[in-house]
CSV table of N, CA and C in Angstrom, one decimal:
chain,number,residue,atom,x,y,z
A,1494,MET,N,-23.4,11.5,12.2
A,1494,MET,CA,-24.2,10.3,11.9
A,1494,MET,C,-25.0,9.8,13.1
A,1495,ALA,N,-24.4,9.9,14.2
A,1495,ALA,CA,-25.0,9.5,15.5
A,1495,ALA,C,-26.3,10.2,15.8
A,1496,ASN,N,-26.5,11.4,15.4
A,1496,ASN,CA,-27.6,12.3,15.7
A,1496,ASN,C,-28.8,12.1,14.6
A,1497,LYS,N,-28.6,11.2,13.5
A,1497,LYS,CA,-29.4,10.9,12.5
A,1497,LYS,C,-29.8,12.1,11.7
A,1498,THR,N,-28.7,13.1,11.6
A,1498,THR,CA,-28.9,14.3,10.8
A,1498,THR,C,-28.5,13.9,9.3
A,1499,PRO,N,-29.4,14.1,8.5
A,1499,PRO,CA,-29.0,13.7,7.0
A,1499,PRO,C,-27.9,14.8,6.4
A,1500,PHE,N,-27.1,14.2,5.8
A,1500,PHE,CA,-26.1,15.0,5.1
A,1500,PHE,C,-25.6,14.3,3.9
A,1501,ILE,N,-25.0,15.0,2.9
A,1501,ILE,CA,-24.5,14.5,1.7
A,1501,ILE,C,-23.0,14.7,1.6
A,1502,ALA,N,-22.3,13.7,1.4
A,1502,ALA,CA,-20.9,13.7,1.2
A,1502,ALA,C,-20.7,14.0,-0.3
A,1503,ALA,N,-20.2,15.2,-0.6
A,1503,ALA,CA,-20.1,15.6,-2.0
A,1503,ALA,C,-19.3,14.6,-2.9
A,1504,GLN,N,-18.3,14.1,-2.3
A,1504,GLN,CA,-17.4,13.2,-3.1
A,1504,GLN,C,-18.2,11.8,-3.4
A,1505,LEU,N,-19.0,11.4,-2.5
A,1505,LEU,CA,-19.7,10.2,-2.7
A,1505,LEU,C,-21.1,10.3,-3.3
A,1506,GLY,N,-21.7,11.5,-3.4
A,1506,GLY,CA,-22.9,11.6,-4.0
A,1506,GLY,C,-24.2,11.3,-3.1
A,1507,ARG,N,-25.3,11.6,-3.6
A,1507,ARG,CA,-26.6,11.3,-2.9
A,1507,ARG,C,-26.9,9.9,-2.6
A,1508,ASP,N,-26.3,8.9,-3.4
A,1508,ASP,CA,-26.5,7.6,-3.2
A,1508,ASP,C,-25.8,6.9,-2.0
A,1509,ALA,N,-25.0,7.6,-1.4
A,1509,ALA,CA,-24.1,7.1,-0.3
A,1509,ALA,C,-25.0,6.8,0.9
A,1510,ASP,N,-25.2,5.6,1.3
A,1510,ASP,CA,-26.1,5.3,2.5
A,1510,ASP,C,-25.4,5.4,3.7
A,1511,PRO,N,-25.9,5.5,5.0
A,1511,PRO,CA,-25.2,5.4,6.2
A,1511,PRO,C,-24.1,4.4,6.4
A,1512,PHE,N,-24.5,3.2,5.9
A,1512,PHE,CA,-23.4,2.1,6.0
A,1512,PHE,C,-22.1,2.4,5.3
A,1513,MET,N,-22.3,3.1,4.1
A,1513,MET,CA,-21.1,3.4,3.3
A,1513,MET,C,-20.3,4.5,4.1
A,1514,LEU,N,-21.0,5.4,4.6
A,1514,LEU,CA,-20.4,6.5,5.3
A,1514,LEU,C,-19.7,6.0,6.6
A,1515,HIS,N,-20.2,5.1,7.3
A,1515,HIS,CA,-19.6,4.5,8.4
A,1515,HIS,C,-18.3,3.8,7.9
A,1516,LEU,N,-18.3,3.0,6.9
A,1516,LEU,CA,-17.2,2.4,6.4
A,1516,LEU,C,-16.1,3.3,6.1
A,1517,TYR,N,-16.4,4.4,5.3
A,1517,TYR,CA,-15.4,5.4,5.0
A,1517,TYR,C,-14.8,6.0,6.2
A,1518,ALA,N,-15.7,6.3,7.2
A,1518,ALA,CA,-15.2,7.0,8.4
A,1518,ALA,C,-14.2,6.0,9.1
A,1519,ALA,N,-14.6,4.7,9.1
A,1519,ALA,CA,-13.7,3.8,9.8
A,1519,ALA,C,-12.4,3.6,9.2
A,1520,LEU,N,-12.5,3.6,7.8
A,1520,LEU,CA,-11.2,3.4,7.1
A,1520,LEU,C,-10.4,4.7,7.2
A,1521,SER,N,-11.0,5.8,7.2
A,1521,SER,CA,-10.3,7.1,7.4
A,1521,SER,C,-9.6,7.1,8.8
A,1522,GLU,N,-10.3,6.7,9.7
A,1522,GLU,CA,-9.8,6.6,11.2
A,1522,GLU,C,-8.5,5.7,11.2
A,1523,LYS,N,-8.6,4.6,10.5
A,1523,LYS,CA,-7.6,3.6,10.7
A,1523,LYS,C,-6.4,4.2,9.9
A,1524,GLU,N,-6.5,4.8,8.7
A,1524,GLU,CA,-5.4,5.3,8.0
A,1524,GLU,C,-4.7,6.5,8.9
A,1525,ARG,N,-5.6,7.3,9.5
A,1525,ARG,CA,-5.0,8.4,10.4
A,1525,ARG,C,-4.2,7.8,11.5
A,1526,GLU,N,-4.6,6.6,12.1
A,1526,GLU,CA,-3.7,6.0,13.0
A,1526,GLU,C,-2.4,5.5,12.5
A,1527,LEU,N,-2.5,4.8,11.2
A,1527,LEU,CA,-1.4,4.4,10.6
A,1527,LEU,C,-0.4,5.5,10.2
A,1528,ILE,N,-0.8,6.5,9.7
A,1528,ILE,CA,0.0,7.7,9.5
A,1528,ILE,C,0.7,8.2,10.7
A,1529,SER,N,-0.1,8.2,11.8
A,1529,SER,CA,0.5,8.7,13.2
A,1529,SER,C,1.6,7.8,13.5
A,1530,THR,N,1.3,6.5,13.4
A,1530,THR,CA,2.3,5.5,13.8
A,1530,THR,C,3.7,5.6,12.9
A,1531,ARG,N,3.5,5.7,11.7
A,1531,ARG,CA,4.6,5.9,10.7
A,1531,ARG,C,5.4,7.1,11.1
A,1532,THR,N,4.7,8.3,11.3
A,1532,THR,CA,5.3,9.5,11.6
A,1532,THR,C,6.1,9.5,13.0
A,1533,ARG,N,5.6,8.9,13.9
A,1533,ARG,CA,6.3,8.7,15.2
A,1533,ARG,C,7.6,7.8,15.0
A,1534,THR,N,7.4,6.7,14.3
A,1534,THR,CA,8.5,5.8,14.0
A,1534,THR,C,9.6,6.5,13.3
A,1535,LYS,N,9.3,7.3,12.2
A,1535,LYS,CA,10.3,8.0,11.4
A,1535,LYS,C,11.0,9.1,12.4
A,1536,ALA,N,10.1,9.8,13.2
A,1536,ALA,CA,10.8,10.8,14.1
A,1536,ALA,C,11.8,10.1,15.1
A,1537,ALA,N,11.3,9.0,15.6
A,1537,ALA,CA,12.3,8.2,16.5
A,1537,ALA,C,13.5,7.8,15.9
A,1538,LEU,N,13.4,7.3,14.7
A,1538,LEU,CA,14.6,6.9,14.0
A,1538,LEU,C,15.5,8.0,13.7
A,1539,GLN,N,14.9,9.2,13.4
A,1539,GLN,CA,15.8,10.5,13.0
A,1539,GLN,C,16.4,10.9,14.3
A,1540,ILE,N,15.8,10.8,15.5
A,1540,ILE,CA,16.4,11.2,16.7
A,1540,ILE,C,17.7,10.3,17.0
A,1541,LEU,N,17.4,9.0,16.8
A,1541,LEU,CA,18.5,8.0,17.1
A,1541,LEU,C,19.6,8.2,16.1
A,1542,LYS,N,19.3,8.5,14.9
A,1542,LYS,CA,20.4,8.7,13.9
A,1542,LYS,C,21.2,10.0,14.1
A,1543,ALA,N,20.5,11.0,14.7
A,1543,ALA,CA,21.2,12.3,14.9
A,1543,ALA,C,22.1,12.1,16.1
A,1544,ARG,N,21.8,11.2,17.1
A,1544,ARG,CA,22.6,10.8,18.2
A,1544,ARG,C,23.8,10.0,17.8
A,1545,GLY,N,23.8,9.5,16.5
A,1545,GLY,CA,24.9,8.7,16.1
A,1545,GLY,C,24.8,7.3,16.1
A,1546,VAL,N,23.6,6.8,16.5
A,1546,VAL,CA,23.3,5.4,16.6
A,1546,VAL,C,23.2,4.8,15.2
A,1547,GLN,N,23.9,3.7,15.0
A,1547,GLN,CA,24.0,3.0,13.8
A,1547,GLN,C,22.8,2.1,13.6
A,1548,LEU,N,21.9,2.4,12.7
A,1548,LEU,CA,20.6,1.7,12.4
A,1548,LEU,C,20.9,0.5,11.6
A,1549,GLY,N,20.2,-0.6,11.9
A,1549,GLY,CA,20.3,-1.7,11.1
A,1549,GLY,C,21.4,-2.6,11.4
A,1550,ASN,N,21.6,-3.9,10.9
A,1550,ASN,CA,22.7,-4.8,11.1
A,1550,ASN,C,23.6,-4.7,10.1
A,1551,GLN,N,24.8,-4.0,10.3
A,1551,GLN,CA,25.7,-3.8,9.3
A,1551,GLN,C,26.9,-4.8,9.4
A,1552,THR,N,26.8,-5.7,10.2
A,1552,THR,CA,27.9,-6.7,10.4
A,1552,THR,C,28.3,-7.6,9.3
A,1553,ASN,N,27.3,-8.1,8.5
A,1553,ASN,CA,27.6,-9.0,7.5
A,1553,ASN,C,27.0,-8.7,6.1
A,1554,LEU,N,27.0,-7.5,5.8
A,1554,LEU,CA,26.4,-7.0,4.5
A,1554,LEU,C,27.2,-7.5,3.3
A,1555,ASP,N,28.5,-7.4,3.4
A,1555,ASP,CA,29.2,-7.9,2.3
A,1555,ASP,C,29.1,-9.4,2.1
A,1556,GLU,N,29.1,-10.2,3.1
A,1556,GLU,CA,28.9,-11.6,3.1
A,1556,GLU,C,27.6,-11.9,2.4
A,1557,ALA,N,26.5,-11.3,3.0
A,1557,ALA,CA,25.2,-11.5,2.5
A,1557,ALA,C,25.1,-11.1,1.0
A,1558,ARG,N,25.6,-10.1,0.5
A,1558,ARG,CA,25.6,-9.6,-0.8
A,1558,ARG,C,26.3,-10.7,-1.7
A,1559,LEU,N,27.5,-11.1,-1.2
A,1559,LEU,CA,28.2,-12.1,-2.1
A,1559,LEU,C,27.4,-13.4,-2.2
A,1560,LYS,N,26.8,-13.9,-1.1
A,1560,LYS,CA,26.0,-15.1,-1.1
A,1560,LYS,C,24.8,-14.9,-2.0
A,1561,SER,N,24.1,-13.8,-1.9
A,1561,SER,CA,22.9,-13.5,-2.8
A,1561,SER,C,23.3,-13.4,-4.3
A,1562,ASN,N,24.4,-12.8,-4.6
A,1562,ASN,CA,24.9,-12.8,-6.1
A,1562,ASN,C,25.2,-14.2,-6.5
A,1563,ALA,N,25.8,-15.0,-5.6
A,1563,ALA,CA,26.1,-16.3,-6.1
A,1563,ALA,C,24.8,-17.2,-6.3
A,1564,ILE,N,23.8,-17.1,-5.5
A,1564,ILE,CA,22.6,-17.7,-5.6
A,1564,ILE,C,21.8,-17.2,-6.8
A,1565,ASN,N,21.7,-15.9,-7.1
A,1565,ASN,CA,21.1,-15.4,-8.3
A,1565,ASN,C,21.8,-15.9,-9.6
A,1566,LYS,N,23.1,-16.0,-9.6
A,1566,LYS,CA,23.8,-16.5,-10.7
A,1566,LYS,C,23.5,-17.9,-11.0
A,1567,LYS,N,23.4,-18.8,-10.0
A,1567,LYS,CA,23.1,-20.1,-10.0
A,1567,LYS,C,21.6,-20.2,-10.6
A,1568,LEU,N,20.8,-19.5,-10.1
A,1568,LEU,CA,19.3,-19.6,-10.5
A,1568,LEU,C,19.1,-19.2,-11.9
A,1569,ALA,N,19.9,-18.1,-12.4
A,1569,ALA,CA,19.9,-17.7,-13.8
A,1569,ALA,C,20.5,-18.8,-14.7
A,1570,SER,N,21.5,-19.4,-14.3
A,1570,SER,CA,22.1,-20.4,-15.2
A,1570,SER,C,21.3,-21.7,-15.2
A,1571,ASP,N,20.6,-22.1,-14.1
A,1571,ASP,CA,19.8,-23.1,-14.0
A,1571,ASP,C,18.5,-22.9,-15.1
A,1572,PHE,N,18.0,-21.6,-15.0
A,1572,PHE,CA,16.9,-21.3,-15.7
A,1572,PHE,C,17.2,-21.4,-17.3
A,1573,ALA,N,18.4,-20.7,-17.6
A,1573,ALA,CA,18.9,-20.7,-19.0
A,1573,ALA,C,19.0,-22.2,-19.5
A,1574,ARG,N,19.6,-23.1,-18.7
A,1574,ARG,CA,19.7,-24.5,-19.1
A,1574,ARG,C,18.4,-25.1,-19.3
A,1575,THR,N,17.4,-24.8,-18.5
A,1575,THR,CA,16.1,-25.4,-18.5
A,1575,THR,C,15.4,-25.0,-19.8
A,1576,VAL,N,15.4,-23.7,-20.3
A,1576,VAL,CA,14.6,-23.2,-21.4
A,1576,VAL,C,15.4,-23.1,-22.6
A,1577,SER,N,16.9,-23.4,-22.5
A,1577,SER,CA,17.6,-23.2,-23.9
A,1577,SER,C,17.1,-24.1,-24.9
A,1578,ASP,N,16.8,-25.5,-24.6
A,1578,ASP,CA,16.4,-26.3,-25.6
A,1578,ASP,C,15.1,-26.0,-26.2
A,1579,ILE,N,14.1,-25.5,-25.3
A,1579,ILE,CA,12.8,-25.1,-25.8
A,1579,ILE,C,13.0,-24.0,-26.7
A,1580,ILE,N,13.8,-23.0,-26.4
A,1580,ILE,CA,14.0,-21.7,-27.2
A,1580,ILE,C,14.5,-22.2,-28.5
A,1581,GLU,N,15.6,-23.0,-28.5
A,1581,GLU,CA,16.3,-23.5,-29.8
A,1581,GLU,C,15.1,-24.2,-30.7
A,1582,GLY,N,14.3,-24.9,-30.0
A,1582,GLY,CA,13.3,-25.7,-30.8
A,1582,GLY,C,12.4,-24.7,-31.5
A,1583,TYR,N,12.0,-23.7,-30.9
A,1583,TYR,CA,11.1,-22.6,-31.4
A,1583,TYR,C,11.9,-21.9,-32.5
A,1584,ARG,N,13.1,-21.5,-32.3
A,1584,ARG,CA,13.9,-20.9,-33.2
A,1584,ARG,C,14.1,-21.7,-34.5
A,1585,ILE,N,14.3,-23.0,-34.4
A,1585,ILE,CA,14.4,-23.9,-35.6
A,1585,ILE,C,13.2,-23.9,-36.4
A,1586,LYS,N,12.1,-23.7,-35.8
A,1586,LYS,CA,10.7,-23.6,-36.4
A,1586,LYS,C,10.5,-22.2,-37.0
A,1587,GLY,N,11.4,-21.3,-36.8
A,1587,GLY,CA,11.3,-20.0,-37.5
A,1587,GLY,C,10.7,-18.9,-36.7
A,1588,LEU,N,10.4,-19.2,-35.4
A,1588,LEU,CA,9.8,-18.2,-34.6
A,1588,LEU,C,10.7,-17.0,-34.3
A,1589,SER,N,10.2,-15.9,-34.2
A,1589,SER,CA,11.0,-14.7,-33.8
A,1589,SER,C,11.2,-14.8,-32.3
A,1590,MET,N,12.1,-13.9,-31.8
A,1590,MET,CA,12.3,-13.9,-30.4
A,1590,MET,C,11.1,-13.4,-29.6
A,1591,GLY,N,10.3,-12.5,-30.1
A,1591,GLY,CA,9.1,-12.1,-29.6
A,1591,GLY,C,8.2,-13.2,-29.4
A,1592,ASN,N,8.0,-14.0,-30.6
A,1592,ASN,CA,7.1,-15.1,-30.6
A,1592,ASN,C,7.7,-16.2,-29.6
A,1593,VAL,N,8.9,-16.4,-29.5
A,1593,VAL,CA,9.4,-17.4,-28.6
A,1593,VAL,C,9.1,-16.9,-27.1
A,1594,ALA,N,9.2,-15.7,-26.8
A,1594,ALA,CA,8.9,-15.1,-25.5
A,1594,ALA,C,7.3,-15.4,-25.3
A,1595,ASN,N,6.6,-15.1,-26.2
A,1595,ASN,CA,5.1,-15.3,-26.1
A,1595,ASN,C,4.8,-17.0,-25.8
A,1596,GLU,N,5.5,-17.8,-26.5
A,1596,GLU,CA,5.3,-19.2,-26.2
A,1596,GLU,C,5.8,-19.6,-24.8
A,1597,LEU,N,7.0,-19.1,-24.3
A,1597,LEU,CA,7.4,-19.2,-23.0
A,1597,LEU,C,6.4,-18.8,-22.0
A,1598,ASN,N,5.7,-17.6,-22.2
A,1598,ASN,CA,4.8,-17.1,-21.3
A,1598,ASN,C,3.6,-18.1,-21.3
A,1599,LYS,N,3.3,-18.7,-22.4
A,1599,LYS,CA,2.1,-19.6,-22.5
A,1599,LYS,C,2.4,-20.9,-21.6
A,1600,LEU,N,3.7,-21.2,-21.6
A,1600,LEU,CA,4.1,-22.3,-20.8
A,1600,LEU,C,4.3,-22.0,-19.4
A,1601,GLY,N,4.3,-20.8,-19.1
A,1601,GLY,CA,4.4,-20.3,-17.7
A,1601,GLY,C,5.8,-20.3,-17.2
A,1602,ALA,N,6.7,-20.3,-18.1
A,1602,ALA,CA,8.1,-20.2,-17.6
A,1602,ALA,C,8.4,-18.8,-17.1
A,1603,VAL,N,8.9,-18.7,-15.9
A,1603,VAL,CA,9.3,-17.4,-15.3
A,1603,VAL,C,10.8,-17.4,-14.9
A,1604,ALA,N,11.4,-16.3,-14.8
A,1604,ALA,CA,12.8,-16.2,-14.7
A,1604,ALA,C,13.4,-16.8,-13.5
A,1605,ASN,N,12.6,-17.2,-12.4
A,1605,ASN,CA,13.3,-17.8,-11.3
A,1605,ASN,C,13.4,-19.3,-11.4
A,1606,GLY,N,13.0,-19.8,-12.5
A,1606,GLY,CA,13.1,-21.3,-12.9
A,1606,GLY,C,12.0,-22.0,-12.5
A,1607,THR,N,11.0,-21.5,-12.1
A,1607,THR,CA,9.7,-22.1,-11.8
A,1607,THR,C,8.7,-22.0,-12.9
A,1608,HIS,N,7.5,-22.6,-12.8
A,1608,HIS,CA,6.5,-22.5,-13.6
A,1608,HIS,C,5.3,-22.0,-12.9
A,1609,GLN,N,4.6,-21.1,-13.6
A,1609,GLN,CA,3.3,-20.5,-13.1
A,1609,GLN,C,2.3,-21.5,-13.1
A,1610,GLN,N,1.4,-21.5,-12.1
A,1610,GLN,CA,0.2,-22.4,-12.2
A,1610,GLN,C,-1.0,-21.7,-12.7
């Protein structure tokens, strides 16, 4: 491209102008760098693992897992309490569970207990 030699990128077709080609070239170069970095990182981690180095913080996994489970249960219970009256109202009106789900979606109710904007 620097020599002003015209060429056609078969995948892009005849309409690809020099600006597009420069963009594709720049993106390809960046992706090559990212792949290289990931490959080096993976290789380094494999070397450490082969040496017996314990990777990651294993000190409080059980504690963190229990805390996470408790929080998730509370969020689920709070959400169920929030929408149970709404669901019951729709069921009294004769809506199927599928239609109830559609109505909840229209309201923006999501499983983490918040509402979508």
